[in-house]
mmCIF file of C-alpha atoms in Angstrom:
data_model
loop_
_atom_site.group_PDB
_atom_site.id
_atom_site.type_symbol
_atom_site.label_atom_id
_atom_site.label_comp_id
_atom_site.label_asym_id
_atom_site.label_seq_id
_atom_site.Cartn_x
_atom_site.Cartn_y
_atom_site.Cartn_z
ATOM 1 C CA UNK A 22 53.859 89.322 170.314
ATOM 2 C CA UNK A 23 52.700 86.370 172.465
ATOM 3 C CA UNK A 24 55.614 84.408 173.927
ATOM 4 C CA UNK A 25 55.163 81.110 172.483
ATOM 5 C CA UNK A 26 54.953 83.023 169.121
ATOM 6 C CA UNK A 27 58.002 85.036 169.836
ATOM 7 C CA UNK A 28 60.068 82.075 170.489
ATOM 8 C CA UNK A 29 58.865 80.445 167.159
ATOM 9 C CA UNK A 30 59.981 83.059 165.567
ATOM 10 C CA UNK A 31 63.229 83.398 167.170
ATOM 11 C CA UNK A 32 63.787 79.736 166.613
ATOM 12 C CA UNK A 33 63.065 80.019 162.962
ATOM 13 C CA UNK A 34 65.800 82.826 162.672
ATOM 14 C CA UNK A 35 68.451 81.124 164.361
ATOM 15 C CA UNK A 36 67.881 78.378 162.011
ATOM 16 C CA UNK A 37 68.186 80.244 159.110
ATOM 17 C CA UNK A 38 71.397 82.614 160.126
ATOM 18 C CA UNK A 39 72.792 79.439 161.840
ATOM 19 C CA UNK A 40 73.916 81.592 164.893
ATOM 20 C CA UNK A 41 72.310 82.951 168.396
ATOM 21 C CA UNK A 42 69.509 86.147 167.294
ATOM 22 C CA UNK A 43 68.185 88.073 170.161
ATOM 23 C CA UNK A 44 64.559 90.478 169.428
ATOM 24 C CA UNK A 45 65.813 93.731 170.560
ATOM 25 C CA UNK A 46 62.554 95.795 169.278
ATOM 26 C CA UNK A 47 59.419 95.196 167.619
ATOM 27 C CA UNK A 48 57.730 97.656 164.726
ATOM 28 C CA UNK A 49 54.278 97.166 164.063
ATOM 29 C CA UNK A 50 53.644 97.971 160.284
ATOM 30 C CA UNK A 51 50.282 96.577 160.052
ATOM 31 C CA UNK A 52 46.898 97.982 161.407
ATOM 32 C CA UNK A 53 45.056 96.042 163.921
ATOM 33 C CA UNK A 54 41.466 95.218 162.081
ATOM 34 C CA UNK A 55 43.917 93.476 158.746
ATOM 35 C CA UNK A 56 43.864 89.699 158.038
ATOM 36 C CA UNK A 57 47.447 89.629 158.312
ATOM 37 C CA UNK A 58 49.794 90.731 161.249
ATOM 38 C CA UNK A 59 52.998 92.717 159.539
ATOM 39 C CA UNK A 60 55.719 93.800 162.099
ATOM 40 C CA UNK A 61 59.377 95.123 161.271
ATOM 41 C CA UNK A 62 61.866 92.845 163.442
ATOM 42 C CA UNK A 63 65.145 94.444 164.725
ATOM 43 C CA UNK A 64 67.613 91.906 165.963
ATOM 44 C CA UNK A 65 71.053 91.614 166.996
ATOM 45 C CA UNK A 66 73.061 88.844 166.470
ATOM 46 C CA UNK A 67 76.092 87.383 168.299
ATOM 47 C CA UNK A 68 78.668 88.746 166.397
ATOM 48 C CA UNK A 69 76.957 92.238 167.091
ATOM 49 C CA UNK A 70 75.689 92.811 163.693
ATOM 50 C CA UNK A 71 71.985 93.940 163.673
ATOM 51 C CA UNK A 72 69.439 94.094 161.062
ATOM 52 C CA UNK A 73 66.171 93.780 160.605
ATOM 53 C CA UNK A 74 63.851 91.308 159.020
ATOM 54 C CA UNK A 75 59.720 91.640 157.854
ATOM 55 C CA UNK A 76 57.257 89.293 159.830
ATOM 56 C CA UNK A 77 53.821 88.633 158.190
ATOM 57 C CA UNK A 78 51.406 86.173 159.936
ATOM 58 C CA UNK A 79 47.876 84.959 158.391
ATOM 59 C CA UNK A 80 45.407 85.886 160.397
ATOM 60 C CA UNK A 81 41.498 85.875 160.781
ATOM 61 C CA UNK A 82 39.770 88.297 158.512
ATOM 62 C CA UNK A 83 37.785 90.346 161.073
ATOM 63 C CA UNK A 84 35.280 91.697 158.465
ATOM 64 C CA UNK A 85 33.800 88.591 157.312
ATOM 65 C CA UNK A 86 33.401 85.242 158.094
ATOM 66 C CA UNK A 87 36.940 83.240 157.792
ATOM 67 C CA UNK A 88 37.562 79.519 158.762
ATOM 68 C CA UNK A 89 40.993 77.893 159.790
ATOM 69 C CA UNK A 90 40.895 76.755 156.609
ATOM 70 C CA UNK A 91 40.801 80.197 154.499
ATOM 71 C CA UNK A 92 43.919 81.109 156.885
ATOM 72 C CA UNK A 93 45.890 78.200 156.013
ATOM 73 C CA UNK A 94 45.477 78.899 152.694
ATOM 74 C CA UNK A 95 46.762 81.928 152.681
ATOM 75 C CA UNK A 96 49.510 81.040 154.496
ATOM 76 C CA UNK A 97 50.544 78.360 152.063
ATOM 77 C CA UNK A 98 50.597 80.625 149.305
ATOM 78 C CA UNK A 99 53.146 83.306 150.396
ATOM 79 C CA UNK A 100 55.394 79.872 151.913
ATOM 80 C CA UNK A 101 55.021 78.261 148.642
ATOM 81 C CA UNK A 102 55.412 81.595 146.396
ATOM 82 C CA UNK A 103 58.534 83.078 148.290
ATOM 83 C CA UNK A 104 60.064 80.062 148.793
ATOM 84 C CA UNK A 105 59.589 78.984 145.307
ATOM 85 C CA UNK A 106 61.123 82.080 143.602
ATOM 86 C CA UNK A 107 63.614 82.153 146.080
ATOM 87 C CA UNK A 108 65.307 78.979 144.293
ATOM 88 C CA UNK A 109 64.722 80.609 141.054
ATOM 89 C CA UNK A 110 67.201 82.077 138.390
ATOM 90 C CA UNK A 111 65.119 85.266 138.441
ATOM 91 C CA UNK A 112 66.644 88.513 137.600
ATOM 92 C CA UNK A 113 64.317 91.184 139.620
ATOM 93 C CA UNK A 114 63.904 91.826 143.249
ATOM 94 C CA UNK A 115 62.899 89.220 145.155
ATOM 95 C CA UNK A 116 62.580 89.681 149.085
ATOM 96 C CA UNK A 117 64.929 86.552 150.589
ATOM 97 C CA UNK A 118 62.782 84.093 152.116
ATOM 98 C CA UNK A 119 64.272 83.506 155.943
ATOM 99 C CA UNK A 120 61.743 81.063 157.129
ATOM 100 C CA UNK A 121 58.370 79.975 158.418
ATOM 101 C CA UNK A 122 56.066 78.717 160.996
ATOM 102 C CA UNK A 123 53.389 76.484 159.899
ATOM 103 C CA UNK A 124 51.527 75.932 163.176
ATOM 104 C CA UNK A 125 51.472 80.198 163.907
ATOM 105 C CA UNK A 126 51.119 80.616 160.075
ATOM 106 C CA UNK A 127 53.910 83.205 159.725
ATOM 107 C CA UNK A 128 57.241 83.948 157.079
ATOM 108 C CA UNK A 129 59.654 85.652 158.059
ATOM 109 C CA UNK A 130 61.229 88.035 154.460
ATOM 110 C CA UNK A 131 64.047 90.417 153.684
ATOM 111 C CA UNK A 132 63.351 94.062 154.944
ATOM 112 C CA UNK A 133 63.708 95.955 151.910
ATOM 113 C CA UNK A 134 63.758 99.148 153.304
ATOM 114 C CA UNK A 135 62.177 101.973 154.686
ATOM 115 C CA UNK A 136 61.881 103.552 151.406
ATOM 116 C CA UNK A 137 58.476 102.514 149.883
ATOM 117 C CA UNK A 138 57.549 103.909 146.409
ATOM 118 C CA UNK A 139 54.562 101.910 145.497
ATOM 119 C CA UNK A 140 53.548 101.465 141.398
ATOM 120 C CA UNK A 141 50.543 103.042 141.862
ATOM 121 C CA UNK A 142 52.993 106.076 142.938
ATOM 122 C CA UNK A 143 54.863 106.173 139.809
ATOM 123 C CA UNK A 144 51.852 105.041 137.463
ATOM 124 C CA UNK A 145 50.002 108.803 138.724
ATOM 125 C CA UNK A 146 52.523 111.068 138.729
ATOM 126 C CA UNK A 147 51.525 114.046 136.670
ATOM 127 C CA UNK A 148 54.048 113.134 133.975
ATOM 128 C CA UNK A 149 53.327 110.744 131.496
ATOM 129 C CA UNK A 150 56.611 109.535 130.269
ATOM 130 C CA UNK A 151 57.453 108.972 133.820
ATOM 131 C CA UNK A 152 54.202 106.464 134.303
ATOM 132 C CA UNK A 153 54.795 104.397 130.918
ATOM 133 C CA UNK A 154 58.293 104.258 132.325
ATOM 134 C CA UNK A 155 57.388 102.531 135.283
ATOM 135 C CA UNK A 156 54.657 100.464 133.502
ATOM 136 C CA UNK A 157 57.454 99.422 131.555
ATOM 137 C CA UNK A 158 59.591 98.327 134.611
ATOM 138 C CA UNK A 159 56.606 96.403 136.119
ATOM 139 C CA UNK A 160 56.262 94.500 132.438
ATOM 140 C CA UNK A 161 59.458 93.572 132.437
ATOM 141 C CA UNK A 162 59.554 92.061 135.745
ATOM 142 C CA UNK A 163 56.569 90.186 135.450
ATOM 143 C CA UNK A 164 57.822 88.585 132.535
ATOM 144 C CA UNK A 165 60.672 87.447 134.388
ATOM 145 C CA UNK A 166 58.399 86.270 136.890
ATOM 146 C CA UNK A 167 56.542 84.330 134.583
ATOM 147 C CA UNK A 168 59.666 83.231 132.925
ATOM 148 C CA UNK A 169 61.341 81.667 136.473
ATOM 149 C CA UNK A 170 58.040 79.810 136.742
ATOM 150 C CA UNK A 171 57.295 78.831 133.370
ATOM 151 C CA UNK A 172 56.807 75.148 132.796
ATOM 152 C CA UNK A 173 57.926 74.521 136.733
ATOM 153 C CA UNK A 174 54.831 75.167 138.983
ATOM 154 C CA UNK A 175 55.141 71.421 139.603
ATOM 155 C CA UNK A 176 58.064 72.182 142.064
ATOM 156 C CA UNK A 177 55.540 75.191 143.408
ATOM 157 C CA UNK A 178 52.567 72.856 144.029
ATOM 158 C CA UNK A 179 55.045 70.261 145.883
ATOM 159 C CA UNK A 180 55.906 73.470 148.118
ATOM 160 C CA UNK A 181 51.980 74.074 148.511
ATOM 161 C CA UNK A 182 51.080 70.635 149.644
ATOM 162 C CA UNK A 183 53.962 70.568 151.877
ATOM 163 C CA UNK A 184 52.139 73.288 153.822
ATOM 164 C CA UNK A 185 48.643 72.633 153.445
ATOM 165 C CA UNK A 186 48.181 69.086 152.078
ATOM 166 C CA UNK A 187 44.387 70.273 151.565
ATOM 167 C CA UNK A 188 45.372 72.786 149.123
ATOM 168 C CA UNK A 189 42.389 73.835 146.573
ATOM 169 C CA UNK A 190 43.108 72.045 142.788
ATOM 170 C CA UNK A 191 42.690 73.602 139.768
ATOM 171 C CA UNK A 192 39.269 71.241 139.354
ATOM 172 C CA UNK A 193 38.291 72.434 142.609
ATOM 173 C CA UNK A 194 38.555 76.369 141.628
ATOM 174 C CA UNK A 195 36.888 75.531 138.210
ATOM 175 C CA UNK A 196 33.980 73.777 140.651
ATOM 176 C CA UNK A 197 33.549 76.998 142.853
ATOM 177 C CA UNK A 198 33.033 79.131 140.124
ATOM 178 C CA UNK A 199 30.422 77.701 138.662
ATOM 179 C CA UNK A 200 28.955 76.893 141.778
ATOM 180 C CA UNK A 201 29.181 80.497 142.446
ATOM 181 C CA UNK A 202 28.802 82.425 138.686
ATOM 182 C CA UNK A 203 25.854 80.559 137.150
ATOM 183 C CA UNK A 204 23.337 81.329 139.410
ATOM 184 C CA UNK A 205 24.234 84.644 139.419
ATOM 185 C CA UNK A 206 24.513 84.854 135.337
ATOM 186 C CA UNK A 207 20.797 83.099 135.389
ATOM 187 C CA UNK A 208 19.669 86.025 137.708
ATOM 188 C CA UNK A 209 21.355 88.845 135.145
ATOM 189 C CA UNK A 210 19.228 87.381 132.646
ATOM 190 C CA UNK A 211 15.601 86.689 133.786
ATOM 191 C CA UNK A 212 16.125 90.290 135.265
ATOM 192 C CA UNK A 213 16.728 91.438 131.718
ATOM 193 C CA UNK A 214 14.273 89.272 130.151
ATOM 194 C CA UNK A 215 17.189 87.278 128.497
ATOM 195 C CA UNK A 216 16.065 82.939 128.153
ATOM 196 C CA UNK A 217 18.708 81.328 130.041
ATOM 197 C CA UNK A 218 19.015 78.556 127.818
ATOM 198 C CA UNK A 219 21.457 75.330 128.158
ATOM 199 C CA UNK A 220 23.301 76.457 125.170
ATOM 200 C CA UNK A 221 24.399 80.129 127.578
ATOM 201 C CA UNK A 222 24.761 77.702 130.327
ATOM 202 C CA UNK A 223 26.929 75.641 128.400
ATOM 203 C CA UNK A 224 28.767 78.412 127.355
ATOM 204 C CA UNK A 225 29.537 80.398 130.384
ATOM 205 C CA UNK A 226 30.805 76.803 131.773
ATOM 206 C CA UNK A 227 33.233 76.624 128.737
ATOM 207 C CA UNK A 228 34.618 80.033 129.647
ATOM 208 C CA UNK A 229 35.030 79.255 133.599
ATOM 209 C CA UNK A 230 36.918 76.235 132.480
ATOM 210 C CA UNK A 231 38.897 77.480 129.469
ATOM 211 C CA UNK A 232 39.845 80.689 131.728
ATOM 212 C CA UNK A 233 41.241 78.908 135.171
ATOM 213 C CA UNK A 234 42.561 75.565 132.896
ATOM 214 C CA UNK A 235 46.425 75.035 133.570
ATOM 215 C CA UNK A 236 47.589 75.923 129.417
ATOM 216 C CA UNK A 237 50.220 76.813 127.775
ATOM 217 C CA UNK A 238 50.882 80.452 129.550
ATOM 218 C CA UNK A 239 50.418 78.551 132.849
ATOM 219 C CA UNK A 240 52.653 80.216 135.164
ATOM 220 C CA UNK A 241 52.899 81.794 138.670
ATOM 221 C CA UNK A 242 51.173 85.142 138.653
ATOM 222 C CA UNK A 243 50.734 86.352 142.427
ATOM 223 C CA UNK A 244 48.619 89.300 143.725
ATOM 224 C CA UNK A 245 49.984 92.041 141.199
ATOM 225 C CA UNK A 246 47.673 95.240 142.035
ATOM 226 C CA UNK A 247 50.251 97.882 142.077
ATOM 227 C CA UNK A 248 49.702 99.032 145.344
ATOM 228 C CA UNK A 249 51.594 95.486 146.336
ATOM 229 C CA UNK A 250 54.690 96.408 144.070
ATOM 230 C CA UNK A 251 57.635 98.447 145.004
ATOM 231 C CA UNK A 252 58.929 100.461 141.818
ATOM 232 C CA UNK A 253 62.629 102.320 142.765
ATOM 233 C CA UNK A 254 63.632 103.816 139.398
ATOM 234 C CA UNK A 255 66.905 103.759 140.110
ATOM 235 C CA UNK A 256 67.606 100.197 140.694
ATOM 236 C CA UNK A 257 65.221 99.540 137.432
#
């Protein structure tokens, strides 16, 4: 790591353990061409006790275009998400949030272990009682997810704001995608000799806003593919 980042990041962990942390070793996790920077952090402490802690930094997406702006927003997101749940009566695991930088655009987690069985692990094994099983697990922590969030993503979006006051709205999401879908859905058609009238342009538009309006399932979701969820059967 670059030393001005280092230090940040040191600074951010005394701050949260409230005592002296020295860096002793450094595990890259992540592979160099990603959008995000992942290392394993191995510290010491002054009363001798070591651990280790996960660092994830936003970064620029080297296969396509990205602006400071896309990297701030991604940023803000796992601040506002871990942070959020963090102060949340929520009854799966959680990694603890230990802090963040938003001028390097890092958090610093819980290390949960070296131990990685990812969902999509248990949801292919070659028995099927075992995959419902762990579809079953992954329900039932979603719905606590859900559940911690539910009627309360007004404290979320004050966490958002607070880092990146730009954040996109609701209305502004609903704006992109039509920006972005009806041209497209007018293509589809006049290539299948369909007559893009107003009343299909009214009603795609009714569907981009009925599907990305806040309702009444509003609630915090997060990037669940399963190959971003840890499932260890034995701690359910």
């Amino acid at each position: 790591m670059e030393p001005d980042l280092l230090e940040a990041v040191n600074k951010a962990l005394e701050d949260c353990f409230g005592l002296e942390v020295k860096i002793n070793d450094i595990q890259l996790l992540s592979e160099a061409d990603r959008r995000n920077r992942i290392a394993r952090l191995f510290l010491s402490s002054g009363n001798n006790e070591t651990r280790s802690v996960i660092f994830k930094q936003s970064l620029s997406d080297k296969s396509q275009d990205t602006t400071d702006e896309d990297i701030m927003a991604r940023f803000a997101r796992d601040f506002a998400g871990l942070k959020f749940l963090n102060g949340s009566d929520i009854n799966h695991s959680i990694p603890k949030f230990l802090g963040a930088s938003q001028s390097f655009r890092f958090i610093l987690l819980e290390d949960l272990g070296d131990t990685h069985i990812s969902l999509v692990d248990s949801l292919t094994k070659a028995d099927p009682d075992k995959a419902i099983a762990a579809l079953k697990r992954f329900t039932k922590s979603l719905a606590h997810f859900h559940m911690a969030s539910y009627e309360r993503l007004g404290e979320y979006d004050k966490l958002l704001v607070s880092a990146h006051p730009k954040r996109e709205t609701p209305e502004d999401r609903i704006k992109w995608n039509e920006k972005d879908l009806i041209p497209k859905l007018e293509f589809v058609c006049k290539a299948f000799d369909i007559p893009f009238t107003n009343e299909i342009k009214q009603e795609a538009i009714d569907v981009i806003k009925i599907s990305l309006s806040p309702g009444d399932f509003y609630v915090l979701t997060g990037d669940i593919c399963p190959d971003n969820v840890f499932d260890h059967e034995d701690k359910d």
